[in-house]
Coordinates of C-alpha atoms in Angstrom, one line a residue:
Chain R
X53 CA -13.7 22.8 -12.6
X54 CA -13.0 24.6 -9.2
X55 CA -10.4 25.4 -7.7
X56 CA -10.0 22.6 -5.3
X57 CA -10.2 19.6 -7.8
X58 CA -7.5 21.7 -10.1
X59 CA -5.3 21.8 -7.4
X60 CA -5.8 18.4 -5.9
X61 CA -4.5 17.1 -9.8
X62 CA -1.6 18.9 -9.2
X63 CA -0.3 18.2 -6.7
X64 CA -1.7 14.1 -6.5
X65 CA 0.1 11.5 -8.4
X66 CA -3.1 9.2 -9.2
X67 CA -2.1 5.9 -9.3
X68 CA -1.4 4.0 -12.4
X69 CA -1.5 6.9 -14.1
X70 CA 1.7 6.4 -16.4
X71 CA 0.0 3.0 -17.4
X72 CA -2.8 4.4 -18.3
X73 CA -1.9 7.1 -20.1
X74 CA 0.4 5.2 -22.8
X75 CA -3.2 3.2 -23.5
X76 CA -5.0 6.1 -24.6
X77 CA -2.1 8.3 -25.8
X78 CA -2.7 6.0 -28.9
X79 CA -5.9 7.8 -29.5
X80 CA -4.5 11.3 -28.1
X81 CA -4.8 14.5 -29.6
X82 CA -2.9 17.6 -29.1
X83 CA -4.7 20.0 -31.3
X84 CA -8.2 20.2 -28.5
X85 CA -10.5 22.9 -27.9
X86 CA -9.3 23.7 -24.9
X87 CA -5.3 23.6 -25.9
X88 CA -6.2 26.4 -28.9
X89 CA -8.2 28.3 -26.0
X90 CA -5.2 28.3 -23.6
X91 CA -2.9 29.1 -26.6
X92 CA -5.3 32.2 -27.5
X93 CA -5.7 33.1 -23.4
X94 CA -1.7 33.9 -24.0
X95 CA -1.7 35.6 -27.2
X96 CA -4.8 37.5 -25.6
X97 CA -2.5 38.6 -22.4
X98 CA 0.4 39.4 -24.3
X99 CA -1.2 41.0 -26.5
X100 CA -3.0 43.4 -24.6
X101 CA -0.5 44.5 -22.3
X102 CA 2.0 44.9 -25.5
X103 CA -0.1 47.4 -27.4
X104 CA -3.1 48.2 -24.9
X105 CA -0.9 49.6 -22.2
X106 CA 1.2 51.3 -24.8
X107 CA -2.1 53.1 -25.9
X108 CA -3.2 54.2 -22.3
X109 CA 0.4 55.5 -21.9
X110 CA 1.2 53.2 -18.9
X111 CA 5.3 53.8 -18.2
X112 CA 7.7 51.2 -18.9
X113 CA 8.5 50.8 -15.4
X114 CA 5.3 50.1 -14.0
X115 CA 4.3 47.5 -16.4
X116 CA 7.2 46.8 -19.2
X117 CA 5.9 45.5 -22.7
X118 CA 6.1 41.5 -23.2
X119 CA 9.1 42.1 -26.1
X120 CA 11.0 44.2 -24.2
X121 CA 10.9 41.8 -21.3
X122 CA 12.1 39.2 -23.8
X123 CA 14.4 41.2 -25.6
X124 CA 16.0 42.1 -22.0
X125 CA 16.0 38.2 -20.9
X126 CA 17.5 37.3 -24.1
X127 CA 20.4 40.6 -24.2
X128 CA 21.4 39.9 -20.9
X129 CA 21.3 36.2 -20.2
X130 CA 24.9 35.2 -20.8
X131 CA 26.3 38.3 -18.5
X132 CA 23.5 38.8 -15.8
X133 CA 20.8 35.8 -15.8
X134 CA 22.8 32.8 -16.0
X135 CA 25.8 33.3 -13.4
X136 CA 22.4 34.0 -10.8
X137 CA 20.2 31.3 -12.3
X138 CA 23.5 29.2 -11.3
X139 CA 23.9 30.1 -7.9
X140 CA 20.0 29.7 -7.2
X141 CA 20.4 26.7 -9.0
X142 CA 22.7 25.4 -7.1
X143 CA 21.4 26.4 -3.3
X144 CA 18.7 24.0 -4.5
X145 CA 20.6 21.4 -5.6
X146 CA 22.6 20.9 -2.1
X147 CA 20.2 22.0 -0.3
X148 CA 16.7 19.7 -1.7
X149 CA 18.2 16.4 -1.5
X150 CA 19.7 16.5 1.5
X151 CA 16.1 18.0 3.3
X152 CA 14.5 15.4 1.0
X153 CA 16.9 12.9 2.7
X154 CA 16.3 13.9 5.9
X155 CA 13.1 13.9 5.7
X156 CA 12.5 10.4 4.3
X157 CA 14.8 9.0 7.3
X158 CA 13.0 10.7 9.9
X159 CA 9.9 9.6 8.3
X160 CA 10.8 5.9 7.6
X161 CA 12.0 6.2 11.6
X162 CA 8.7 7.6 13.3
X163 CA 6.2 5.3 10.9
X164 CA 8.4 2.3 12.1
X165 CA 8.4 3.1 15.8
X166 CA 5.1 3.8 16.6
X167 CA 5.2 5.6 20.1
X168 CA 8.4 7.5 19.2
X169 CA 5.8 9.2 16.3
X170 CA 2.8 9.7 19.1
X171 CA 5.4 11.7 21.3
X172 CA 6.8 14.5 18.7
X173 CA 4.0 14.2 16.4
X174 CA 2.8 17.9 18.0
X175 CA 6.3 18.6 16.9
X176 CA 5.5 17.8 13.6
X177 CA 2.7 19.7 12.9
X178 CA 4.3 22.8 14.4
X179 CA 7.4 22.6 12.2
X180 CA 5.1 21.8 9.4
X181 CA 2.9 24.6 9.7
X182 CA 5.9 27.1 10.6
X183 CA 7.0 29.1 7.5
X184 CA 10.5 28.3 7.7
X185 CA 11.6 31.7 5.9
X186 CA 11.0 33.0 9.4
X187 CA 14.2 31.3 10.4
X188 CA 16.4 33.4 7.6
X189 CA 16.8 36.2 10.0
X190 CA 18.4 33.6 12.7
X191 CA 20.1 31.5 10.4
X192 CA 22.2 34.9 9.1
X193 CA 22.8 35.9 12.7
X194 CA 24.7 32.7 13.2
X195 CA 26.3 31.6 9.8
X196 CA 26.6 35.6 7.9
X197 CA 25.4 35.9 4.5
X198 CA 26.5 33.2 2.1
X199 CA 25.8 30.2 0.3
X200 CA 26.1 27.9 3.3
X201 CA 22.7 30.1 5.0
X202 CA 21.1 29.6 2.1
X203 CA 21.4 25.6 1.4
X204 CA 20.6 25.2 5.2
X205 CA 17.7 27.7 4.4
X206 CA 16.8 25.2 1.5
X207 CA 17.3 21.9 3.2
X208 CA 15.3 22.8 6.7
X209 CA 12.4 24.1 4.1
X210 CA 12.6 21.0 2.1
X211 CA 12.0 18.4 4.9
X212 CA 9.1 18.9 6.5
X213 CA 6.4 18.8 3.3
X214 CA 8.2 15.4 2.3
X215 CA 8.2 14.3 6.0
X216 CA 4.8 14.7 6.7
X217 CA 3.8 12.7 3.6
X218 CA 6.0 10.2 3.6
X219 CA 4.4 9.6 7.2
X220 CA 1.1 9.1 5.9
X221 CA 2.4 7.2 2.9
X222 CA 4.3 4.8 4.7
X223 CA 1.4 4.1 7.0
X224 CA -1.3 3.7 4.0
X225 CA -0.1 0.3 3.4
X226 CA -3.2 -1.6 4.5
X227 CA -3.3 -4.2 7.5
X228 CA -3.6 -6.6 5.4
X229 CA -0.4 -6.3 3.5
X230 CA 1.4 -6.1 6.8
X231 CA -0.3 -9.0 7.7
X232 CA 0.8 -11.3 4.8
X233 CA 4.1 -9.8 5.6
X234 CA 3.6 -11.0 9.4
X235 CA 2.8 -14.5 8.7
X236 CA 5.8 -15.3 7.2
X237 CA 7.7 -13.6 9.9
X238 CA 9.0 -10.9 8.1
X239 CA 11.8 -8.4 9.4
X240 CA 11.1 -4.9 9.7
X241 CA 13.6 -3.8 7.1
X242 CA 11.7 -6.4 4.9
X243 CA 8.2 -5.3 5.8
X244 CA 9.5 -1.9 5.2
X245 CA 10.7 -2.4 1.9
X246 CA 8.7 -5.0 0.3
X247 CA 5.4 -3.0 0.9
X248 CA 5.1 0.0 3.0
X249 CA 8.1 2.0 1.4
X250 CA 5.9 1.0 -2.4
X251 CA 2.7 1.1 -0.5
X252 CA 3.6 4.8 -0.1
X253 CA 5.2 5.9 -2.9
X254 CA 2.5 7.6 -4.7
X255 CA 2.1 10.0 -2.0
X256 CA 5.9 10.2 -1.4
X257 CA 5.9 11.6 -4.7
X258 CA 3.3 14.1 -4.3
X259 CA 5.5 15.1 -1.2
X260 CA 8.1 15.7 -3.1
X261 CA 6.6 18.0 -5.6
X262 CA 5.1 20.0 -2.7
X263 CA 8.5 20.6 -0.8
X264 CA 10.5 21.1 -3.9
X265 CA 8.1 24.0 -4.5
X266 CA 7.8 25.2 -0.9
X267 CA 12.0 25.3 -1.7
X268 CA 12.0 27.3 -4.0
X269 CA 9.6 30.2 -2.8
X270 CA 11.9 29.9 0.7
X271 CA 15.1 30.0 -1.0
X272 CA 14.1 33.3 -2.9
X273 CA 12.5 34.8 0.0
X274 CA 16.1 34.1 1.8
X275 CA 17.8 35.7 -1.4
X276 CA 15.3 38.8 -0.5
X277 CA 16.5 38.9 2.9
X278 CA 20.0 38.6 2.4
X279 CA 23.2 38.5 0.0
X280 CA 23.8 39.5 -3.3
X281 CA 23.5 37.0 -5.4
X282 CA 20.4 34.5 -7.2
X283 CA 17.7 35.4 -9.0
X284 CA 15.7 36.6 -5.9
X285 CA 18.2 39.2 -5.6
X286 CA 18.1 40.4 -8.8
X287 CA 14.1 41.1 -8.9
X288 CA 15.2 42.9 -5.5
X289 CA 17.8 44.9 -7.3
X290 CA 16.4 46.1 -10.0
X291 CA 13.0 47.1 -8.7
X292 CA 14.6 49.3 -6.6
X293 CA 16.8 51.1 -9.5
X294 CA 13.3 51.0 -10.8
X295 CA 14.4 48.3 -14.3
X296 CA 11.3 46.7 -14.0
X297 CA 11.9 44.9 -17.5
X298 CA 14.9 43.5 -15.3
X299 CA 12.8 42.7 -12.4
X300 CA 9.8 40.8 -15.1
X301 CA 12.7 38.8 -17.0
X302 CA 14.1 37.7 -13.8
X303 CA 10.3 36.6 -12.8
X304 CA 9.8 34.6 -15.5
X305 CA 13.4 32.6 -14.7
X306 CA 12.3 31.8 -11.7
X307 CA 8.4 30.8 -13.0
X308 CA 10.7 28.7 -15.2
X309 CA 12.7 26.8 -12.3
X310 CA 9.4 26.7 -10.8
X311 CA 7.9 24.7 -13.1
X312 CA 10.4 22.6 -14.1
X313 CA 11.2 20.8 -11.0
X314 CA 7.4 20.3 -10.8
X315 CA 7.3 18.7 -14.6
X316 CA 10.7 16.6 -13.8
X317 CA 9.3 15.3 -10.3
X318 CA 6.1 14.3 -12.1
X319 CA 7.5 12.9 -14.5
X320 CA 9.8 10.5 -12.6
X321 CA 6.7 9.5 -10.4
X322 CA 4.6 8.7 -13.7
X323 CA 7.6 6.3 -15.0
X324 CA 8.4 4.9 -11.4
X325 CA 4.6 3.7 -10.3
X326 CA 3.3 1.7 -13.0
X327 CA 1.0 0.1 -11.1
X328 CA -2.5 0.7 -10.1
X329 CA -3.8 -0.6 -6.6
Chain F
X212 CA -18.0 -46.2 0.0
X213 CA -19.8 -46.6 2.8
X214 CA -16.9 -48.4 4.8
X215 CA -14.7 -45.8 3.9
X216 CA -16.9 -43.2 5.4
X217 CA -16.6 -45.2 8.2
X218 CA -13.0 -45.2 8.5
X219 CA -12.2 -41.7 7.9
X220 CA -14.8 -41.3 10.9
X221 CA -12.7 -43.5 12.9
X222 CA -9.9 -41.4 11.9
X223 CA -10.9 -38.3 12.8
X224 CA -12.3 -39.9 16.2
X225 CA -8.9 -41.0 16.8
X226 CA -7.2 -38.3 17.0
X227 CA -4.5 -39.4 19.1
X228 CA -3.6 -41.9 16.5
X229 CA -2.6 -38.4 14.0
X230 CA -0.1 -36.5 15.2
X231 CA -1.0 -33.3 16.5
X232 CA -0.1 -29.9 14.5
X233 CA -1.8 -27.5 15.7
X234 CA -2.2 -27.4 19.7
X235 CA -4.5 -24.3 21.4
X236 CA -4.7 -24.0 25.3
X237 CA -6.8 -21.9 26.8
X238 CA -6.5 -18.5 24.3
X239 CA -7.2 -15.7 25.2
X240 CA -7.3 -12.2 23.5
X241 CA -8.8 -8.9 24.7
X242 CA -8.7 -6.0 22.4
X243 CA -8.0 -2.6 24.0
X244 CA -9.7 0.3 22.3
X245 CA -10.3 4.0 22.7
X246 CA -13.8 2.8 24.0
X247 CA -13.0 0.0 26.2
X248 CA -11.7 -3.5 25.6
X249 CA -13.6 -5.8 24.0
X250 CA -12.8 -9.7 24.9
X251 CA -12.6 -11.6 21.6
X252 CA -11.8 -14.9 22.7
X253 CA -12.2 -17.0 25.9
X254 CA -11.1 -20.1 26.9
X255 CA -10.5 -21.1 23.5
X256 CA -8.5 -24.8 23.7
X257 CA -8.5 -27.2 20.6
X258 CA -6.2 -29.4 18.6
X259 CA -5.8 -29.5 15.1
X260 CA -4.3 -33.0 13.7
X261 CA -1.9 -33.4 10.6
X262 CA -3.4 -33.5 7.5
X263 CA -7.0 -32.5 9.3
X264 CA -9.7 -30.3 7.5
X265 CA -11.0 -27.8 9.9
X266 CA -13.9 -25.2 9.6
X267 CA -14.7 -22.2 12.1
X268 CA -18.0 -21.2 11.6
X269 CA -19.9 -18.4 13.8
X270 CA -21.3 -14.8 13.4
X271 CA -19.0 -12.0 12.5
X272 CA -17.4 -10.7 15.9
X273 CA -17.2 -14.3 17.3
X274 CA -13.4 -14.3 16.9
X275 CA -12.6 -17.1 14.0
X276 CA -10.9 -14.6 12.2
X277 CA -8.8 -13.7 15.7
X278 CA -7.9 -17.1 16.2
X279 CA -6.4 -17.8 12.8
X280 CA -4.7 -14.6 13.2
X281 CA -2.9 -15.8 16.5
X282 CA -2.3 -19.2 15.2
X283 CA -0.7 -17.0 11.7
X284 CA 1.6 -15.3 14.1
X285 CA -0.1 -12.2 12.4
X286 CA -1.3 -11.1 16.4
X287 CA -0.1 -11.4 19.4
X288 CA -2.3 -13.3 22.0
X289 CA -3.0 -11.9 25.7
X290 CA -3.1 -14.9 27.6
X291 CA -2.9 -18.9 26.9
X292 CA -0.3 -21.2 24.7
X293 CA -0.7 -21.6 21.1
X294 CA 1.7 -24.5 19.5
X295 CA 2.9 -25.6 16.0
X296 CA 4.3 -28.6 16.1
X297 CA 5.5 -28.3 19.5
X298 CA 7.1 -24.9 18.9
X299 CA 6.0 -21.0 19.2
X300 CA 4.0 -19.9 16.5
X301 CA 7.6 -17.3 15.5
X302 CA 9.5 -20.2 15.3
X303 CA 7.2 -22.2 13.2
X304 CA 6.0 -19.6 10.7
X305 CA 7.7 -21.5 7.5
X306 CA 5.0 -24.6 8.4
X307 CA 2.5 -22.3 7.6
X308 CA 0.4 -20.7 4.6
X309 CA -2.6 -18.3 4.2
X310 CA -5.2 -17.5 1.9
X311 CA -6.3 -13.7 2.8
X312 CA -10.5 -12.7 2.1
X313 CA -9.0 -10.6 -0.3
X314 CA -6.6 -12.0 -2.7
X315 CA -4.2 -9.6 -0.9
X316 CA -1.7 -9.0 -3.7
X317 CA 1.5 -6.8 -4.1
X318 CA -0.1 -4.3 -7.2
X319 CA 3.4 -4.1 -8.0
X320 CA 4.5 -7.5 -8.3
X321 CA 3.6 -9.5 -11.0
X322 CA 1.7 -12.4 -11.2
X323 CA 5.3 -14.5 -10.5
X324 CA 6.7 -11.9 -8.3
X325 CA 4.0 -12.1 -5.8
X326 CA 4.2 -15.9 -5.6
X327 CA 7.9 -15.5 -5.3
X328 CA 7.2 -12.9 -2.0
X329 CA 7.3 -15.9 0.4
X330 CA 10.1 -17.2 -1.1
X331 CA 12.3 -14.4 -0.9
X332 CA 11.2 -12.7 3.0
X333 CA 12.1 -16.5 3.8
X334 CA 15.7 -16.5 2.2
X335 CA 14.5 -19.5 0.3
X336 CA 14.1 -18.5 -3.3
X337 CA 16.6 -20.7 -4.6
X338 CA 16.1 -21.7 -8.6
X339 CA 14.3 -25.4 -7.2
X340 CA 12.4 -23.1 -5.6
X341 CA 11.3 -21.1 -8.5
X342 CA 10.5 -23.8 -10.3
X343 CA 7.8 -25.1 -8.2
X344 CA 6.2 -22.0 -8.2
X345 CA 6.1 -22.0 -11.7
X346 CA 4.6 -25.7 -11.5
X347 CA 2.3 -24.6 -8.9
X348 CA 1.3 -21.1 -11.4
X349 CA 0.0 -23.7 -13.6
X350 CA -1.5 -25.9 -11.1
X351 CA -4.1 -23.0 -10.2
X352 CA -4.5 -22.5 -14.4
X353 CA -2.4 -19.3 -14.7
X354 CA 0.4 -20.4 -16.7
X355 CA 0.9 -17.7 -19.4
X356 CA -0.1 -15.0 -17.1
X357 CA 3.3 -15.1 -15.4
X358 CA 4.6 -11.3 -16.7
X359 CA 0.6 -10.0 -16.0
X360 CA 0.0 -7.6 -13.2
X361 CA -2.8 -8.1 -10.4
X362 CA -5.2 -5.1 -11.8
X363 CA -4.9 -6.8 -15.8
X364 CA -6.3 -10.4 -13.8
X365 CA -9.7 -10.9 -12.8
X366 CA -10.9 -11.3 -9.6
X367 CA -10.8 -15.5 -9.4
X368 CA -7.8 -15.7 -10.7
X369 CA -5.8 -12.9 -7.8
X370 CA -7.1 -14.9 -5.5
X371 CA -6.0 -18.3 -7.6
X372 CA -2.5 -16.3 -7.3
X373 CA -3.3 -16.6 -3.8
X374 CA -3.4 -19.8 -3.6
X375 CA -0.1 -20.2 -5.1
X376 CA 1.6 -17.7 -2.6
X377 CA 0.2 -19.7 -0.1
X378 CA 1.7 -23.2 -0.8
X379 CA 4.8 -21.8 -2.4
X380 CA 7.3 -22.5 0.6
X381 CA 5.5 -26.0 0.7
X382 CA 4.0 -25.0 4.1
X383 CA 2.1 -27.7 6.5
X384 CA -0.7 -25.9 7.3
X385 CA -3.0 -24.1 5.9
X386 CA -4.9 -20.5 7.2
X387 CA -7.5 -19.6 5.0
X388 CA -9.8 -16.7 6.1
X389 CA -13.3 -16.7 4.7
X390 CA -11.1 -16.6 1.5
X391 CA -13.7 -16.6 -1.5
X392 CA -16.1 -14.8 0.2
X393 CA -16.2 -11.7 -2.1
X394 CA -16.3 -14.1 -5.3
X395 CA -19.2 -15.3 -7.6
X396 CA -21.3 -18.2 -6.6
X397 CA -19.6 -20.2 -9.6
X398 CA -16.2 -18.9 -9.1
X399 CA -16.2 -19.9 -5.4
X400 CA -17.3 -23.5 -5.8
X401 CA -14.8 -23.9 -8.5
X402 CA -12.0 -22.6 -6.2
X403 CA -13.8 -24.9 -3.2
X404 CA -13.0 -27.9 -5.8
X405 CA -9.8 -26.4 -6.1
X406 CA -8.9 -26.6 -2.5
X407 CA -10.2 -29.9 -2.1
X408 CA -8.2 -31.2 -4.3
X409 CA -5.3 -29.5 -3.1
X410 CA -5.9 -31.1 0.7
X411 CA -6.0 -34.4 -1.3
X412 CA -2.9 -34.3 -3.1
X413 CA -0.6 -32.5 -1.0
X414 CA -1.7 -33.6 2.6
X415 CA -2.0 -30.2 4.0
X416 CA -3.3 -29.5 7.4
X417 CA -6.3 -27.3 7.2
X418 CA -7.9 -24.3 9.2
X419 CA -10.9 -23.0 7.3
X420 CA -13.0 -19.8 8.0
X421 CA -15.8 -19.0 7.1
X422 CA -19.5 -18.0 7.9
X423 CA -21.2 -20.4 5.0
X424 CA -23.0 -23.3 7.0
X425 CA -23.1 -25.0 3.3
X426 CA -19.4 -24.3 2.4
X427 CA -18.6 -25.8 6.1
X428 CA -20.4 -28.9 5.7
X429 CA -19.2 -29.5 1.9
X430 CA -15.2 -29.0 2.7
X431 CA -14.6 -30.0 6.2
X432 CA -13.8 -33.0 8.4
X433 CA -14.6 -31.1 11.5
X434 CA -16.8 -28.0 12.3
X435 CA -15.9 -26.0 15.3
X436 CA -18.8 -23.9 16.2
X437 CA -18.8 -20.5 17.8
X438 CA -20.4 -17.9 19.5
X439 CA -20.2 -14.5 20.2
X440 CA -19.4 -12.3 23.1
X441 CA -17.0 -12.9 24.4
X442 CA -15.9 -15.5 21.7
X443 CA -15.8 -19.1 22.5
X444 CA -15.7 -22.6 21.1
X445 CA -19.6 -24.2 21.8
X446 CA -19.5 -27.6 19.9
X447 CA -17.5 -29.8 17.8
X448 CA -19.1 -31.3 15.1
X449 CA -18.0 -34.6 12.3
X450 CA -18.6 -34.1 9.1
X451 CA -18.3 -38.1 7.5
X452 CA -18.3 -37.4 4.0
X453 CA -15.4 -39.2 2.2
X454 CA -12.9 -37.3 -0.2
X455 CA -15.2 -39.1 -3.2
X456 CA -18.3 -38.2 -1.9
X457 CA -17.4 -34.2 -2.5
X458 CA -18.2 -33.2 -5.4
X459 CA -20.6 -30.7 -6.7
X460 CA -22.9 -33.1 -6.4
X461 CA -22.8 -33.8 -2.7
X462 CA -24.4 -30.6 -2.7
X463 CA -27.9 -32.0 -3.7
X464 CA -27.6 -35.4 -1.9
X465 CA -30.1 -35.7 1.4
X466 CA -27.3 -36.0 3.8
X467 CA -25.8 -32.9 3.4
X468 CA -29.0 -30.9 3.2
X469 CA -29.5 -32.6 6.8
X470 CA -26.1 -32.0 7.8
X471 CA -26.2 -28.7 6.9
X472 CA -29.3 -28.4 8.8
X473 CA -28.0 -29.7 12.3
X474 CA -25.4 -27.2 11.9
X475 CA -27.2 -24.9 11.3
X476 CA -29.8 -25.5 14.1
X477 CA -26.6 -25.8 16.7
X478 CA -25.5 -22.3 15.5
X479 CA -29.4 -21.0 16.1
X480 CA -29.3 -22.5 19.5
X481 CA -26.5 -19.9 20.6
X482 CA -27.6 -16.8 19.0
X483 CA -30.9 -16.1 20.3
X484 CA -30.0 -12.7 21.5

């Protein structure tokens, strides 16, 4: 298993794949091999840093224990996590859909009017390949330090991972299709609709994932950069008062967010394409 | 049976007697590529008559498949008039059906939803409608298979769901591109049967592609033979054999096998290279 197939499954919503699944779920077994070695990889880690650093005499603020991590996460949630975990929370929650919405209408605009796409597609790529935290800097200059940088941060982060794939999604939808779709003199809207909005939808989804993701990492690099507030500020502020436990719990929050959205995104794509082409 | 032979000759000779359906003057269609433009068709002018059987047969690249294409309103030609019953191929497009090579369904339609598709981008799918694409589900043997989706059917019976599509808004004429080509010996001469008796029943005008001398012969009234480079229309050729006569068994009688070689020989003639 190398690395490029392991990431390829992560981030590619195979077709069908919901569909298939229920079939041999029947048959499915949750106690493997490989779960029991993953479970023991963690009891390993933890494990080892919880009693092996403690033996080497590595200090607390250099590499905290696993309990007191937890312990810390756990004491302080109500007071200190949550009211951050909130505001990150909901940066990303303006912020996403409406880059995700963007995104999709500027896609759905350029697939449908195909010279309009050859003239900015250079445009495209730049924005694309641009890290868009670059833009936090500017985007404070203008606006201050505030929520409102921060969604705008999210949302111009957002669009362009979903853009670019809803592109190529919207164009997979074979010649075929479209012609069937031709032949009986179909309008664009329907065309659009009836088969290259589902043609693409696999891949849509896998856009999604990816710019929810690329979201988050911008929005806590923007929380870094400026404000006091969301769990990117916290790691900030207590590394520098040197509470790494602090620092470690606030990590694994944002490991957390991380890996939800991915699981939730996923999920909806498995129950939404039932098909297989 | 011999004097009906004759008359459906006389038929098809007369073609001014049928009304004309499908009219073709003078098409013409360059491609334009990266590499240069390549002229597909050239001078192409024929008629096609109401409830007519006609076959395109050539080498791949000869343009049969451009020409249905054009006449499907699923291209746009460069020069010449196309006609469908006296109108522009946009205007006419709910006189006409077609049977893709592949069965060419929605993966995310079911079996009824994709026979429904016509229905509904026409703003016809009224509960009449509806009904006769449920008759016509179970014309092409698929009734009970309604709810299934394409990938859970095999491959005979997608493209017997593409049959359905095809007549579903009752269309006039008929576009079929080389459609059971990627099928099983068996499975395609049942589905030939299948069409047969569809043109029978239902009167449907029909344009026929393919690149099967044999499948040519057996279906068609009228062979329209082409070559390559640039792609144009060399001969017209009858085919006499009455709606009895074709039946799986036509396939052995003398006639045919010397029909089928004429053809055949006419095609050779053209595409000594």
């Amino acid at each position: 298993m190398s690395e490029k197939t392991k990431t390829d499954y992560f981030f590619t919503l195979k077709l069908g794949e919901g569909k298939k699944k229920k079939r041999e779920k029947k048959g499915h077994r949750i106690f493997t091999k490989e779960n029991a070695g993953a479970i023991l990889i963690f009891i390993g880690v933890v494990l080892t840093i919880e009693y092996g650093f403690t033996f080497f005499k590595v200090p607390e603020w250099i590499i905290p224990k696993p309990s007191s991590i937890f312990s810390c996460l756990v004491a302080n949630f109500w007071q200190i996590f949550f009211p951050q975990l909130l505001v990150t929370l909901k940066e990303l929650f303006i912020g996403f859909p409406l880059g995700a919405i963007i995104g999709f209408t500027v896609a759905a605009l350029l697939s449908e009017y195909k010279s309009l796409e050859k003239m900015v597609v250079v445009y495209i790529f730049a924005l694309a390949c641009t890290p868009t935290i670059v833009l936090v800097p500017i985007l404070i200059l203008w606006l201050g330090i505030g929520a409102t940088t921060r969604i705008i941060v999210v949302m111009i982060a957002s669009f362009p991972p979903l853009m670019v794939n809803a592109i190529s999604g919207f164009n997979s939808a074979s010649e075929l299709r479209l012609d069937l779709m031709r032949s009986l003199g179909a309008t664009r809207i329907q065309t659009f609709l009836k088969v290259k909005f589902l043609s693409g939808l696999p891949i849509i989804f896998s856009g999604l994932i990816l710019s929810i993701i690329i979201a988050l990492i911008t929005l806590i690099g923007a929380e870094f950069l400026g404000g006091a507030s969301g769990l990117g500020y916290l790691v900030l502020y207590y590394s520098s008062l040197l509470q790494t436990r602090m620092s470690f719990a606030a990590i694994l929050l944002i490991t957390a967010l991380g890996v939800s959205f991915y699981a939730i995104i996923r999920i909806i794509g498995i129950k939404v394409i039932t098909w297989s082409e | 049976m011999g004097l009906q032979a004759a008359s459906l000759k006389k038929e098809v000779e007369g073609e001014k007697n049928r009304e004309t359906v499908v009219e073709v003057k003078h098409l013409e269609k360059i491609f334009t590529t990266l590499r240069g433009s390549i002229h597909a068709l050239h001078d192409v002018s024929f008629t096609v008559s109401k409830g007519e059987f006609v076959t395109f047969v050539g080498p791949s690249g000869c343009g049969k498949t451009t020409i249905l294409r054009i006449v499907g309103g699923m291209l746009d030609k460069t020069d010449g008039e196309v006609f469908i019953k006296g109108k522009y191929v946009k205007e006419s497009q709910k006189e006409i059906g077609v049977i893709f090579q592949s069965p060419n369904l929605l993966p995310w339609r079911t079996l009824l939803k994709n026979v429904l598709l016509p229905l509904e981008v026409l703003g016809i799918n009224t509960p009449e409608n509806q009904k006769r694409a449920r008759d016509l589900i179970e014309l092409v043997g698929l009734a009970g298979f309604e709810d299934k989706y394409p990938n859970e059917l095999s491959g005979g019976m997608q493209q017997r769901v593409g049959i359905a599509r095809a007549l579903v808004h009752n269309p006039s004429i008929l576009l079929m591109d080389e459609p059971f080509g990627a099928l099983d010996a068996i499975t395609r001469e049942q589905l030939d049967m299948e069409i047969l008796r569809i043109w029978g029943q239902a009167k449907k005008t029909i344009m026929f592609v393919t690149h099967s001398v044999e499948e040519a012969v057996f279906l068609s009234e009228r062979i329209i033979v082409m070559r390559t480079k640039p792609g144009e229309i060399v001969k017209n050729e009858i085919i006499e054999f009455s709606m009895e006569e074709r039946t799986l068994n036509l396939l052995t009688d003398p006639r045919y096998l010397k029909k089928t070689r004429e053809v055949r020989n006419l095609i050779g003639k053209y595409y000594q290279m």
